[in-house]
């Protein structure tokens, strides 16, 4: 076989191999970057990190990212959910295809975070739906329609389901005894870094 013919055969193979290797590396980096949700109580606040205790009693040190994003969590009511409200709801599927809410959190006007429908970790087959409220129907139960770019979901909200309000917060929320959901990623040095967190005010435990 001539050298030119051999090169013509080898070049596409080498390019494909390089692409696959690069793609695999990119996927690995993406997987590493995906945050883990840590539900915990703050025990101690330091200059650049928090010492927390998880629900399972595990002690962790969480480093605070310089661009840390914080949200406060306070009690709310079903009457705070109106048409055009932007909400989120962790839920589980019902036989008819609708969802049964495990909690509902209402965002402040003008704020849209995590819009869409995706898997969540609040129970078996649980999901999170963040979107804009369409209809709110109150009969023997309460059913809300939540719309997002790729579709919509009907969510049944039982009377005993916690409903909370989210708002922008700052580091004054970080006090011993406060409960939070911390979105954590692994840094290159192995430390756990918090880039975003929802923190309960006045003893509220974020239900999401």
Backbone as a printed PyTorch tensor [residue, N CA C, xyz], in Angstrom:
tensor([[[  0.8520,  -1.2040,   0.0000],
         [  0.0000,   0.0000,   0.0000],
         [  0.8840,   1.2490,   0.0000]],

        [[  0.5330,   2.2340,  -0.8450],
         [  1.3140,   3.4540,  -0.9090],
         [  1.1340,   4.2890,   0.3610]],

        [[  2.1600,   5.1060,   0.6280],
         [  2.1240,   5.9480,   1.8350],
         [  0.9270,   6.8900,   1.8300]],

        [[  0.6380,   7.4720,   0.6670],
         [ -0.5010,   8.4060,   0.5940],
         [ -1.8200,   7.7190,   0.8830]],

        [[ -1.9600,   6.4670,   0.3930],
         [ -3.1900,   5.7200,   0.6480],
         [ -3.3180,   5.3740,   2.1330]],

        [[ -2.1850,   5.0010,   2.7320],
         [ -2.1870,   4.6570,   4.1630],
         [ -2.5840,   5.8690,   4.9970]],

        [[ -2.0580,   7.0370,   4.6430],
         [ -2.3840,   8.2560,   5.3830],
         [ -3.8570,   8.6050,   5.2560]],

        [[ -4.3970,   8.4040,   4.0340],
         [ -5.8140,   8.6980,   3.8210],
         [ -6.7010,   7.8380,   4.7150]],

        [[ -6.2640,   6.6130,   4.9890],
         [ -7.0480,   5.7230,   5.8580],
         [ -6.8280,   6.0460,   7.3370]],

        [[ -5.6060,   6.4360,   7.6820],
         [ -5.2760,   6.6480,   9.0980],
         [ -5.8130,   7.9710,   9.6390]],

        [[ -5.7950,   9.0240,   8.8010],
         [ -6.1810,  10.3390,   9.2960],
         [ -7.6020,  10.3690,   9.8550]],

        [[ -8.6230,   9.8240,   9.1460],
         [ -9.9830,   9.8280,   9.7320],
         [-10.0610,   9.0630,  11.0380]],

        [[ -9.2940,   7.9490,  11.1260],
         [ -9.3030,   7.1510,  12.3570],
         [ -8.7070,   7.9410,  13.5010]],

        [[ -7.5840,   8.6210,  13.2420],
         [ -6.9340,   9.4120,  14.2830],
         [ -7.8150,  10.5770,  14.7310]],

        [[ -8.4610,  11.2230,  13.7550],
         [ -9.3590,  12.3340,  14.0910],
         [-10.5170,  11.8470,  14.9520]],

        [[-11.1180,  10.7120,  14.5660],
         [-12.2390,  10.1550,  15.3310],
         [-11.8000,   9.7900,  16.7350]],

        [[-10.5940,   9.1830,  16.8480],
         [-10.0900,   8.7890,  18.1710],
         [ -9.8750,  10.0080,  19.0510]],

        [[ -9.3100,  11.0640,  18.4450],
         [ -9.0770,  12.2990,  19.2050],
         [-10.3880,  12.9040,  19.6550]],

        [[-11.3930,  12.9180,  18.7680],
         [-12.7180,  13.4660,  19.0920],
         [-13.3570,  12.6910,  20.2320]],

        [[-13.2730,  11.3470,  20.1520],
         [-13.8640,  10.5190,  21.1970],
         [-13.1700,  10.7440,  22.5280]],

        [[-11.8450,  10.8540,  22.4830],
         [-11.0980,  11.0770,  23.7230],
         [-11.4590,  12.4150,  24.3280]],

        [[-11.5450,  13.4460,  23.4610],
         [-11.9150,  14.7700,  23.9400],
         [-13.3290,  14.7790,  24.4910]],

        [[-14.2440,  14.1110,  23.7650],
         [-15.6350,  14.0450,  24.2070],
         [-15.7720,  13.3530,  25.5440]],

        [[-15.0170,  12.2580,  25.7260],
         [-15.0650,  11.5220,  26.9960],
         [-14.5550,  12.3890,  28.1290]],

        [[-13.4660,  13.1200,  27.8590],
         [-12.9160,  14.0000,  28.8930],
         [-13.9090,  15.0960,  29.2460]],

        [[-14.5580,  15.6540,  28.2180],
         [-15.5450,  16.7140,  28.4720],
         [-16.7120,  16.2020,  29.2850]],

        [[-17.1800,  14.9820,  28.9530],
         [-18.2860,  14.3930,  29.7000],
         [-17.8840,  14.1440,  31.1380]],

        [[-16.6450,  13.6870,  31.3320],
         [-16.1650,  13.4240,  32.6920],
         [-16.1220,  14.7120,  33.4930]],

        [[-15.6480,  15.8140,  32.8350],
         [-15.5960,  17.0900,  33.5300],
         [-16.9960,  17.5760,  33.8860]],

        [[-17.9480,  17.3740,  32.9510],
         [-19.3280,  17.7810,  33.2080],
         [-19.9020,  17.0180,  34.3830]],

        [[-19.6190,  15.7010,  34.4300],
         [-20.1400,  14.8730,  35.5180],
         [-19.5800,  15.3210,  36.8520]],

        [[-18.2740,  15.6630,  36.8780],
         [-17.6450,  16.1020,  38.1170],
         [-18.2500,  17.4260,  38.5690]],

        [[-18.5980,  18.2950,  37.5950],
         [-19.0880,  19.6250,  37.9270],
         [-20.5270,  19.6230,  38.4500]],

        [[-21.2660,  18.5340,  38.2350],
         [-22.6630,  18.4920,  38.6800],
         [-22.7240,  18.5910,  40.2020]],

        [[-23.5190,  19.5230,  40.7450],
         [-23.5710,  19.7020,  42.1990],
         [-24.3380,  18.5930,  42.9080]],

        [[-23.9470,  18.3660,  44.1350],
         [-24.6380,  17.4320,  45.0210],
         [-25.4030,  18.2570,  46.0520]],

        [[-26.6400,  17.8680,  46.3380],
         [-27.4220,  18.5940,  47.3420],
         [-27.1690,  18.0090,  48.7270]],

        [[-26.7230,  18.8630,  49.6240],
         [-26.4560,  18.4570,  51.0050],
         [-27.4440,  19.1770,  51.9040]],

        [[-28.2920,  18.4150,  52.5890],
         [-29.2680,  18.9910,  53.5110],
         [-28.6850,  18.8830,  54.9150]],

        [[-28.4730,  20.0330,  55.5510],
         [-27.7390,  20.0080,  56.8160],
         [-28.0800,  21.2200,  57.6700]],

        [[-27.6390,  21.1560,  58.9290],
         [-27.7930,  22.2550,  59.8760],
         [-26.4300,  22.8710,  60.1330]],

        [[-26.3680,  24.1940,  60.0950],
         [-25.0960,  24.8740,  60.3470],
         [-24.7300,  24.7760,  61.8230]],

        [[-23.4980,  24.3510,  62.0890],
         [-23.0240,  24.2790,  63.4670],
         [-22.0630,  25.4230,  63.8050]],

        [[-21.2170,  25.7720,  62.8240],
         [-20.2410,  26.8410,  63.0640],
         [-19.9720,  27.5790,  61.7700]],

        [[-19.8440,  28.9020,  61.8710],
         [-19.5690,  29.7430,  60.7130],
         [-18.1660,  30.3230,  60.8440]],

        [[-17.3030,  30.0200,  59.8700],
         [-15.9490,  30.5540,  59.8400],
         [-15.8310,  31.5670,  58.7030]],

        [[-14.6710,  32.1410,  58.5490],
         [-14.4780,  33.1880,  57.5430],
         [-14.7920,  32.7040,  56.1370]],

        [[-14.2870,  31.5310,  55.7790],
         [-14.4710,  31.0460,  54.4070],
         [-15.0970,  29.6670,  54.3080]],

        [[-15.6330,  29.1590,  55.4330],
         [-16.2790,  27.8530,  55.3750],
         [-17.3140,  27.6950,  56.4790]],

        [[-18.1280,  26.6560,  56.3220],
         [-19.1450,  26.3100,  57.3140],
         [-18.8700,  24.9090,  57.8400]],

        [[-19.1470,  24.7030,  59.1000],
         [-19.1430,  23.3580,  59.6660],
         [-20.6110,  22.9830,  59.8670]],

        [[-21.0300,  21.8850,  59.2430],
         [-22.4410,  21.5060,  59.2600],
         [-22.6040,  20.0570,  59.6940]],

        [[-23.8440,  19.7310,  60.0600],
         [-24.2090,  18.3590,  60.4180],
         [-25.3930,  17.9500,  59.5600]],

        [[-25.2490,  16.8370,  58.8350],
         [-26.3250,  16.3750,  57.9670],
         [-27.4150,  15.6850,  58.7880]],

        [[-28.5320,  15.3860,  58.1140],
         [-29.6250,  14.6980,  58.7990],
         [-29.1880,  13.3400,  59.3360]],

        [[-28.2090,  12.7340,  58.6680],
         [-27.7030,  11.4290,  59.1030],
         [-26.6740,  11.5630,  60.2110]],

        [[-26.3680,  12.8130,  60.6240],
         [-25.4160,  13.0370,  61.7040],
         [-23.9770,  13.1600,  61.2500]],

        [[-23.7420,  13.2030,  59.9480],
         [-22.3840,  13.3140,  59.4270],
         [-21.8990,  14.7550,  59.5210]],

        [[-20.6600,  14.9330,  59.9830],
         [-20.0730,  16.2640,  60.1000],
         [-19.2900,  16.5930,  58.8310]],

        [[-19.5410,  17.7690,  58.2740],
         [-18.8630,  18.1830,  57.0520],
         [-18.3640,  19.6120,  57.1850]],

        [[-17.2810,  19.9030,  56.4710],
         [-16.8130,  21.2690,  56.3300],
         [-17.0420,  21.6820,  54.8860]],

        [[-17.8020,  22.7450,  54.6960],
         [-18.1580,  23.2160,  53.3600],
         [-17.5160,  24.5700,  53.1080]],

        [[-16.6810,  24.6320,  52.0660],
         [-16.0270,  25.8850,  51.7040],
         [-17.0030,  26.7870,  50.9710]],

        [[-16.9820,  28.0690,  51.2690],
         [-17.8950,  29.0220,  50.6410],
         [-17.2560,  29.6130,  49.3850]],

        [[-17.9320,  29.4830,  48.2460],
         [-17.4330,  30.0500,  47.0040],
         [-17.4550,  31.5740,  47.0850]],

        [[-16.4860,  32.2560,  46.4520],
         [-16.4690,  33.7290,  46.4750],
         [-17.7530,  34.3340,  45.9060]],

        [[-18.3450,  33.6560,  44.9160],
         [-19.5740,  34.1650,  44.2930],
         [-20.8060,  33.4170,  44.8030]],

        [[-20.7710,  33.0090,  46.0650],
         [-21.8590,  32.2550,  46.6870],
         [-23.2080,  32.9380,  46.4740]],

        [[-24.2010,  32.1550,  46.0170],
         [-25.5680,  32.6580,  45.8180],
         [-26.4440,  32.0910,  46.9380]],

        [[-27.1460,  32.9680,  47.6390],
         [-27.9610,  32.5450,  48.7710],
         [-29.4170,  32.9570,  48.5880]],

        [[-30.3170,  32.0670,  49.0570],
         [-31.7490,  32.3400,  49.0660],
         [-32.2730,  32.0870,  50.4740]],

        [[-33.1750,  32.9410,  50.9220],
         [-33.8330,  32.7290,  52.2110],
         [-35.1090,  31.9280,  51.9980]],

        [[-35.5140,  31.1890,  53.0260],
         [-36.7320,  30.3730,  52.9770],
         [-37.5990,  30.7360,  54.1710]],

        [[-38.8400,  31.1490,  53.8920],
         [-39.7890,  31.4790,  54.9490],
         [-41.1180,  30.7710,  54.6810]],

        [[-41.9690,  30.7060,  55.6960],
         [-43.2690,  30.0630,  55.5390],
         [-44.1460,  30.8550,  54.5630]],

        [[-44.9570,  30.1240,  53.7970],
         [-45.9110,  30.7520,  52.8760],
         [-47.2150,  29.9560,  52.9360]],

        [[-48.1770,  30.3540,  52.1090],
         [-49.4860,  29.6920,  52.1000],
         [-49.9350,  29.4530,  50.6720]],

        [[-50.9480,  28.5990,  50.5020],
         [-51.4670,  28.2880,  49.1740],
         [-51.9850,  29.5510,  48.4830]],

        [[-52.4350,  30.5260,  49.2600],
         [-52.9410,  31.7760,  48.6790],
         [-51.8300,  32.6190,  48.0600]],

        [[-50.5720,  32.2890,  48.3710],
         [-49.4450,  32.9940,  47.7640],
         [-49.1550,  32.4900,  46.3590]],

        [[-49.7970,  31.3720,  45.9700],
         [-49.6160,  30.8170,  44.6280],
         [-50.7420,  31.3180,  43.7430]],

        [[-50.3940,  32.1180,  42.7630],
         [-51.3960,  32.7030,  41.8670],
         [-50.9980,  32.4210,  40.4160]],

        [[-51.9360,  32.6410,  39.5030],
         [-51.6050,  32.5350,  38.0790],
         [-50.4530,  33.4770,  37.7730]],

        [[-49.4830,  32.9790,  37.0180],
         [-48.2670,  33.7030,  36.6280],
         [-47.1960,  33.7040,  37.7100]],

        [[-47.4640,  33.1150,  38.8860],
         [-46.3920,  32.9450,  39.8650],
         [-45.3710,  31.9640,  39.3070]],

        [[-44.0990,  32.1760,  39.6430],
         [-43.0650,  31.2100,  39.2790],
         [-42.7650,  30.3860,  40.5180]],

        [[-42.9640,  29.0660,  40.4130],
         [-42.8200,  28.1980,  41.5790],
         [-41.9540,  26.9840,  41.2390]],

        [[-41.5880,  26.2640,  42.2930],
         [-40.9410,  24.9700,  42.1370],
         [-41.6530,  23.9750,  43.0320]],

        [[-41.6620,  22.7150,  42.6280],
         [-42.3080,  21.6970,  43.4500],
         [-41.6150,  20.3520,  43.2780]],

        [[-41.1240,  19.8190,  44.3910],
         [-40.6590,  18.4360,  44.3950],
         [-41.9080,  17.5740,  44.5240]],

        [[-42.0120,  16.5300,  43.7110],
         [-43.2460,  15.7470,  43.6700],
         [-42.9680,  14.3140,  43.2450]],

        [[-43.9890,  13.4730,  43.4160],
         [-43.9210,  12.0800,  42.9710],
         [-45.1000,  11.8090,  42.0440]],

        [[-44.9650,  10.8450,  41.1220],
         [-46.0220,  10.6130,  40.1390],
         [-47.2650,   9.9620,  40.7340]],

        [[-48.4180,  10.3260,  40.1760],
         [-49.6990,   9.6990,  40.5100],
         [-50.1310,   8.8150,  39.3410]],

        [[-51.0160,   7.8420,  39.5800],
         [-51.4280,   6.9150,  38.5180],
         [-51.9910,   7.5780,  37.2710]],

        [[-52.6380,   8.7360,  37.4270],
         [-53.2600,   9.3860,  36.2700],
         [-52.2830,  10.2540,  35.4700]],

        [[-51.0080,  10.2310,  35.8600],
         [-50.0190,  11.0060,  35.1330],
         [-49.7190,  12.3690,  35.7290]],

        [[-50.5370,  12.8000,  36.6740],
         [-50.2560,  14.0600,  37.3560],
         [-49.2230,  13.8050,  38.4530]],

        [[-48.8930,  14.8510,  39.1850],
         [-47.8800,  14.7440,  40.2370],
         [-48.4790,  15.1070,  41.5960]],

        [[-47.9800,  14.4700,  42.6330],
         [-48.3800,  14.8030,  44.0020],
         [-47.2210,  15.5460,  44.6570]],

        [[-47.4810,  16.7800,  45.0630],
         [-46.4290,  17.6190,  45.6260],
         [-45.9350,  17.0930,  46.9680]],

        [[-44.6230,  17.1490,  47.1580],
         [-44.0050,  16.8830,  48.4530],
         [-43.7180,  18.2060,  49.1600]],

        [[-43.6010,  19.2470,  48.3810],
         [-43.3930,  20.6150,  48.8690],
         [-43.5930,  21.5530,  47.7000]],

        [[-43.8200,  22.8300,  48.0110],
         [-43.9220,  23.8610,  46.9840],
         [-43.1570,  25.0820,  47.4700]],

        [[-42.3190,  25.6480,  46.6010],
         [-41.6380,  26.8900,  46.9630],
         [-41.9340,  27.9490,  45.9140]],

        [[-42.2530,  29.1300,  46.4000],
         [-42.6810,  30.2400,  45.5550],
         [-41.5360,  31.2430,  45.4210]],

        [[-41.1550,  31.5380,  44.1770],
         [-40.0780,  32.4920,  43.9280],
         [-40.6180,  33.9190,  43.9410]],

        [[-39.7560,  34.8840,  44.2670],
         [-40.2060,  36.2810,  44.2180],
         [-40.4400,  36.7240,  42.7830]],

        [[-41.2230,  37.7530,  42.6020],
         [-41.5390,  38.2560,  41.2680],
         [-40.2680,  38.5850,  40.4950]],

        [[-40.2260,  38.1270,  39.2510],
         [-39.0860,  38.4220,  38.3920],
         [-37.9420,  37.4360,  38.4710]],

        [[-38.0120,  36.4900,  39.3980],
         [-36.9280,  35.5180,  39.5380],
         [-37.3460,  34.1670,  38.9680]],

        [[-36.5320,  33.6170,  38.0660],
         [-36.7660,  32.2900,  37.5010],
         [-35.4690,  31.4980,  37.5900]],

        [[-35.4850,  30.4420,  38.3890],
         [-34.2910,  29.6210,  38.6020],
         [-34.6240,  28.1640,  38.3350]],

        [[-33.7750,  27.4680,  37.5970],
         [-33.9330,  26.0240,  37.3780],
         [-35.1930,  25.6440,  36.6300]],

        [[-35.6100,  26.4500,  35.6660],
         [-36.8620,  26.1880,  34.9500],
         [-36.8090,  24.8540,  34.2160]],

        [[-37.8700,  24.0500,  34.3600],
         [-37.9480,  22.7590,  33.6840],
         [-38.4680,  21.6690,  34.5970]],

        [[-38.3940,  20.4350,  34.1030],
         [-38.8500,  19.2610,  34.8590],
         [-37.7310,  18.2310,  34.8170]],

        [[-37.2700,  17.7760,  35.9840],
         [-36.1140,  16.8790,  36.0270],
         [-36.1230,  16.0620,  37.3240]],

        [[-35.2710,  15.0460,  37.3660],
         [-35.1990,  14.1520,  38.5260],
         [-34.7250,  14.9080,  39.7640]],

        [[-35.2220,  14.4610,  40.9210],
         [-34.8560,  15.0750,  42.2000],
         [-34.5370,  13.9610,  43.1870]],

        [[-34.0750,  14.3120,  44.3670],
         [-33.6310,  13.3030,  45.3350],
         [-34.3570,  13.4070,  46.6750]],

        [[-35.6710,  13.6660,  46.6080],
         [-36.4530,  13.7930,  47.8390],
         [-37.3130,  12.5600,  48.0960]],

        [[-37.0630,  11.5000,  47.3760],
         [-37.8250,  10.2740,  47.5390],
         [-37.8050,   9.4670,  46.2600]],

        [[-38.3030,   8.2420,  46.3340],
         [-38.3210,   7.3550,  45.1830],
         [-39.1560,   7.9570,  44.0500]],

        [[-38.5730,   8.0060,  42.8570],
         [-39.2150,   8.5420,  41.6390],
         [-39.5990,  10.0200,  41.7680]],

        [[-38.9650,  10.7270,  42.6920],
         [-39.3140,  12.1430,  42.8470],
         [-38.7160,  12.9790,  41.7250]],

        [[-39.3680,  14.0920,  41.4540],
         [-38.9230,  15.0140,  40.4150],
         [-39.0530,  16.4380,  40.9310]],

        [[-38.4270,  17.3560,  40.2100],
         [-38.5790,  18.7800,  40.5100],
         [-39.1510,  19.4510,  39.2680]],

        [[-40.1790,  20.2610,  39.4650],
         [-40.7650,  21.0370,  38.3680],
         [-40.7180,  22.5080,  38.7440]],

        [[-39.9830,  23.2890,  37.9720],
         [-39.9290,  24.7330,  38.1680],
         [-40.5380,  25.4010,  36.9420]],

        [[-41.5300,  26.2240,  37.1650],
         [-42.1640,  26.8660,  36.0270],
         [-43.2050,  27.8900,  36.4610]],

        [[-43.9250,  28.3740,  35.4710],
         [-44.9280,  29.4170,  35.6920],
         [-46.3070,  28.7970,  35.8780]],

        [[-47.0060,  29.2550,  36.8960],
         [-48.3310,  28.7200,  37.2040],
         [-49.3370,  29.2040,  36.1670]],

        [[-50.1410,  28.2360,  35.6630],
         [-51.2480,  28.5820,  34.7810],
         [-52.5150,  28.6360,  35.6010]],

        [[-53.2320,  27.4970,  35.6460],
         [-54.4790,  27.4280,  36.4150],
         [-54.2150,  27.0250,  37.8600]],

        [[-55.0120,  27.5690,  38.7640],
         [-55.0450,  27.1290,  40.1600],
         [-56.4830,  26.7310,  40.4540]],

        [[-56.7290,  25.4470,  40.6600],
         [-58.0820,  24.9440,  40.8850],
         [-58.1990,  24.4640,  42.3170]],

        [[-59.1540,  25.0010,  43.0460],
         [-59.3860,  24.5960,  44.4290],
         [-60.7620,  23.9520,  44.5050]],

        [[-60.7790,  22.6320,  44.7060],
         [-62.0440,  21.9020,  44.8840],
         [-61.9080,  21.1230,  46.1780]],

        [[-62.0440,  19.7980,  46.1100],
         [-61.8080,  18.9930,  47.3030],
         [-60.3140,  18.9310,  47.6110]],

        [[-59.5070,  19.2030,  46.5910],
         [-58.0650,  19.3030,  46.7550],
         [-57.6030,  20.5670,  46.0590]],

        [[-56.3030,  20.7020,  45.8490],
         [-55.7690,  21.8770,  45.1620],
         [-54.8720,  21.3890,  44.0350]],

        [[-55.1840,  21.8040,  42.8360],
         [-54.4110,  21.3850,  41.6720],
         [-53.9040,  22.6100,  40.9470]],

        [[-52.6150,  22.6130,  40.6310],
         [-52.0340,  23.7250,  39.9010],
         [-51.3820,  23.1990,  38.6280]],

        [[-51.4530,  23.9920,  37.5800],
         [-50.7830,  23.6640,  36.3280],
         [-49.5160,  24.5000,  36.2480]],

        [[-48.3830,  23.8130,  36.0540],
         [-47.0940,  24.4990,  35.9970],
         [-46.5160,  24.3260,  34.5970]],

        [[-46.2330,  25.4480,  33.9460],
         [-45.7490,  25.4210,  32.5670],
         [-44.2710,  25.8000,  32.5160]],

        [[-43.5230,  25.1020,  31.6520],
         [-42.1050,  25.3790,  31.4340],
         [-41.8530,  25.2340,  29.9300]],

        [[-40.6960,  25.6210,  29.4090],
         [-40.4960,  25.6710,  27.9540],
         [-40.8270,  24.3910,  27.2000]],

        [[-40.5590,  23.2210,  27.7960],
         [-40.7660,  21.9620,  27.0800],
         [-42.1000,  21.2840,  27.3720]],

        [[-42.9520,  21.9070,  28.1880],
         [-44.2290,  21.2620,  28.4810],
         [-44.8910,  21.8330,  29.7170]],

        [[-45.7500,  21.0340,  30.3330],
         [-46.4320,  21.4480,  31.5540],
         [-46.8030,  20.2290,  32.3860]],

        [[-47.0070,  20.4510,  33.6860],
         [-47.3870,  19.3840,  34.6050],
         [-48.5400,  19.8410,  35.4750]],

        [[-49.4540,  18.8990,  35.7650],
         [-50.4960,  19.1690,  36.7550],
         [-50.0130,  18.6150,  38.0850]],

        [[-50.0420,  19.4640,  39.0920],
         [-49.5200,  19.0870,  40.4090],
         [-50.6220,  19.2300,  41.4460]],

        [[-50.9010,  18.1470,  42.1410],
         [-51.8800,  18.1380,  43.2340],
         [-51.1400,  18.4760,  44.5230]],

        [[-51.6380,  19.4550,  45.2600],
         [-50.9840,  19.9110,  46.4840],
         [-51.8400,  19.5360,  47.6890]],

        [[-51.5230,  18.4640,  48.4010],
         [-52.2900,  18.0970,  49.6020],
         [-52.2270,  19.2010,  50.6640]],

        [[-53.2300,  19.2070,  51.5300],
         [-53.3390,  20.2760,  52.5300],
         [-52.1660,  20.2980,  53.5080]],

        [[-51.5190,  19.1310,  53.7400],
         [-50.4470,  19.0820,  54.7320],
         [-49.0570,  19.2850,  54.1370]],

        [[-48.9960,  19.6160,  52.8460],
         [-47.6970,  19.8030,  52.1910],
         [-47.1200,  21.1790,  52.5360]],

        [[-45.8490,  21.2450,  52.9320],
         [-45.2640,  22.5500,  53.2620],
         [-45.1330,  23.4490,  52.0400]],

        [[-45.4960,  24.7180,  52.2270],
         [-45.3560,  25.7310,  51.1830],
         [-44.4800,  26.8410,  51.7510]],

        [[-43.4360,  27.1900,  51.0070],
         [-42.5000,  28.2040,  51.4840],
         [-42.2580,  29.2480,  50.3920]],

        [[-41.7180,  30.3790,  50.8190],
         [-41.3610,  31.4490,  49.8940],
         [-39.8440,  31.5940,  49.8610]],

        [[-39.2960,  31.7150,  48.6560],
         [-37.8700,  31.9780,  48.4960],
         [-37.6600,  33.4590,  48.2090]],

        [[-36.4990,  33.9540,  48.6240],
         [-36.1300,  35.3240,  48.2870],
         [-34.6090,  35.4070,  48.2550]],

        [[-34.1020,  36.4520,  47.6290],
         [-32.6490,  36.6340,  47.6070],
         [-32.1580,  36.8680,  49.0270]],

        [[-30.9960,  36.2900,  49.3320],
         [-30.4460,  36.4340,  50.6680],
         [-28.9830,  36.8410,  50.6270]],

        [[-28.3970,  36.9640,  51.8120],
         [-26.9730,  37.2840,  51.9130],
         [-26.3700,  36.4560,  53.0440]],

        [[-25.1250,  36.7050,  53.3470],
         [-24.4110,  35.8530,  54.3180],
         [-24.8900,  36.0280,  55.7490]],

        [[-25.7520,  37.0030,  55.9920],
         [-26.3240,  37.1360,  57.3310],
         [-27.2310,  35.9450,  57.6560]],

        [[-27.6360,  35.1970,  56.6260],
         [-28.4480,  33.9780,  56.8400],
         [-27.6350,  32.8570,  57.4670]],

        [[-26.3220,  32.9350,  57.3120],
         [-25.4400,  31.8480,  57.7580],
         [-25.1340,  31.9930,  59.2400]],

        [[-25.9790,  31.3850,  60.0450],
         [-25.8140,  31.4320,  61.5060],
         [-25.9510,  30.0210,  62.0650]],

        [[-25.2960,  29.7370,  63.1890],
         [-25.4430,  28.4130,  63.7990],
         [-26.9060,  28.1020,  64.1040]],

        [[-27.3040,  26.8900,  63.7840],
         [-28.6730,  26.4580,  64.0170],
         [-29.5730,  26.5850,  62.8080]],

        [[-29.1450,  27.3450,  61.7940],
         [-29.9560,  27.4980,  60.5880],
         [-29.8950,  26.2240,  59.7470]],

        [[-31.0200,  25.8710,  59.1550],
         [-31.1100,  24.6840,  58.2990],
         [-30.9790,  25.1160,  56.8390]],

        [[-30.3300,  24.2830,  56.0360],
         [-30.1500,  24.6700,  54.6470],
         [-30.0300,  23.4920,  53.7030]],

        [[-30.2160,  23.7990,  52.4160],
         [-29.8960,  22.8620,  51.3420],
         [-28.7220,  23.4810,  50.5990]],

        [[-27.5900,  22.7980,  50.6160],
         [-26.3550,  23.3280,  50.0550],
         [-26.0190,  22.5810,  48.7610]],

        [[-25.7810,  23.3420,  47.6920],
         [-25.4250,  22.7630,  46.4020],
         [-23.9010,  22.7390,  46.3290]],

        [[-23.3420,  21.5320,  46.4040],
         [-21.9030,  21.3530,  46.6310],
         [-21.2220,  20.6970,  45.4350]],

        [[-20.0410,  21.2170,  45.0710],
         [-19.2010,  20.5890,  44.0500],
         [-17.8250,  20.3210,  44.6510]],

        [[-17.1120,  19.3720,  44.0590],
         [-15.7630,  19.0310,  44.5010],
         [-14.7450,  19.9230,  43.8000]],

        [[-13.8730,  20.5470,  44.5860],
         [-12.7980,  21.3480,  44.0190],
         [-11.6280,  20.4360,  43.6550]],

        [[-10.6560,  20.9730,  42.9230],
         [ -9.4920,  20.1880,  42.5000],
         [ -8.7130,  19.6490,  43.6990]],

        [[ -8.7380,  20.3750,  44.8160],
         [ -8.0070,  19.9210,  46.0060],
         [ -8.8210,  18.9640,  46.8670]],

        [[-10.0320,  18.5940,  46.3920],
         [-10.8570,  17.6360,  47.1250],
         [-11.8260,  18.2600,  48.1140]],

        [[-11.7660,  19.5690,  48.2830],
         [-12.6700,  20.2270,  49.2350],
         [-14.0760,  20.3350,  48.6550]],

        [[-15.0630,  20.4200,  49.5420],
         [-16.4620,  20.5770,  49.1420],
         [-16.7990,  22.0640,  49.1080]],

        [[-17.1990,  22.5490,  47.9360],
         [-17.4390,  23.9810,  47.7580],
         [-18.9220,  24.2490,  47.5260]],

        [[-19.4680,  25.1730,  48.3050],
         [-20.8690,  25.5710,  48.1630],
         [-20.9560,  26.7550,  47.2100]],

        [[-21.6790,  26.5630,  46.0880],
         [-21.8740,  27.6540,  45.1480],
         [-23.2330,  28.3070,  45.3050]],

        [[-24.1880,  27.5280,  45.8590],
         [-25.5570,  28.0390,  46.0400],
         [-26.1770,  27.3440,  47.2320]],

        [[-27.0230,  28.0520,  47.9710],
         [-27.6780,  27.4430,  49.1270],
         [-28.9970,  28.1440,  49.4110]],

        [[-29.9660,  27.3650,  49.9040],
         [-31.2270,  27.9210,  50.3990],
         [-31.2440,  27.7180,  51.9050]],

        [[-31.4180,  28.8030,  52.6330],
         [-31.2870,  28.7760,  54.0920],
         [-32.5990,  29.2100,  54.7460]],

        [[-33.0770,  28.4240,  55.6930],
         [-34.3000,  28.7650,  56.4070],
         [-34.0930,  29.9000,  57.3960]],

        [[-35.0940,  30.7850,  57.4660],
         [-35.0630,  31.8730,  58.4410],
         [-35.9480,  31.5250,  59.6290]],

        [[-35.5190,  31.9480,  60.8070],
         [-36.3110,  31.7870,  62.0390],
         [-36.7040,  30.3240,  62.2660]],

        [[-35.7720,  29.4150,  62.0310],
         [-36.0210,  28.0100,  62.3220],
         [-36.6990,  27.2110,  61.2180]],

        [[-37.0250,  27.8420,  60.0960],
         [-37.6700,  27.1290,  58.9810],
         [-36.6900,  26.1250,  58.3820]],

        [[-37.1750,  24.9210,  58.1370],
         [-36.3700,  23.8950,  57.4790],
         [-36.7640,  23.8600,  56.0050]],

        [[-35.8550,  24.1860,  55.0830],
         [-36.1950,  24.1470,  53.6600],
         [-36.7090,  22.7660,  53.2720]],

        [[-37.9330,  22.6510,  52.7830],
         [-38.5330,  21.3380,  52.5300],
         [-38.0970,  20.6950,  51.2170]],

        [[-37.3960,  21.4520,  50.3660],
         [-37.0320,  20.9150,  49.0740],
         [-35.7430,  20.1030,  49.1300]]])
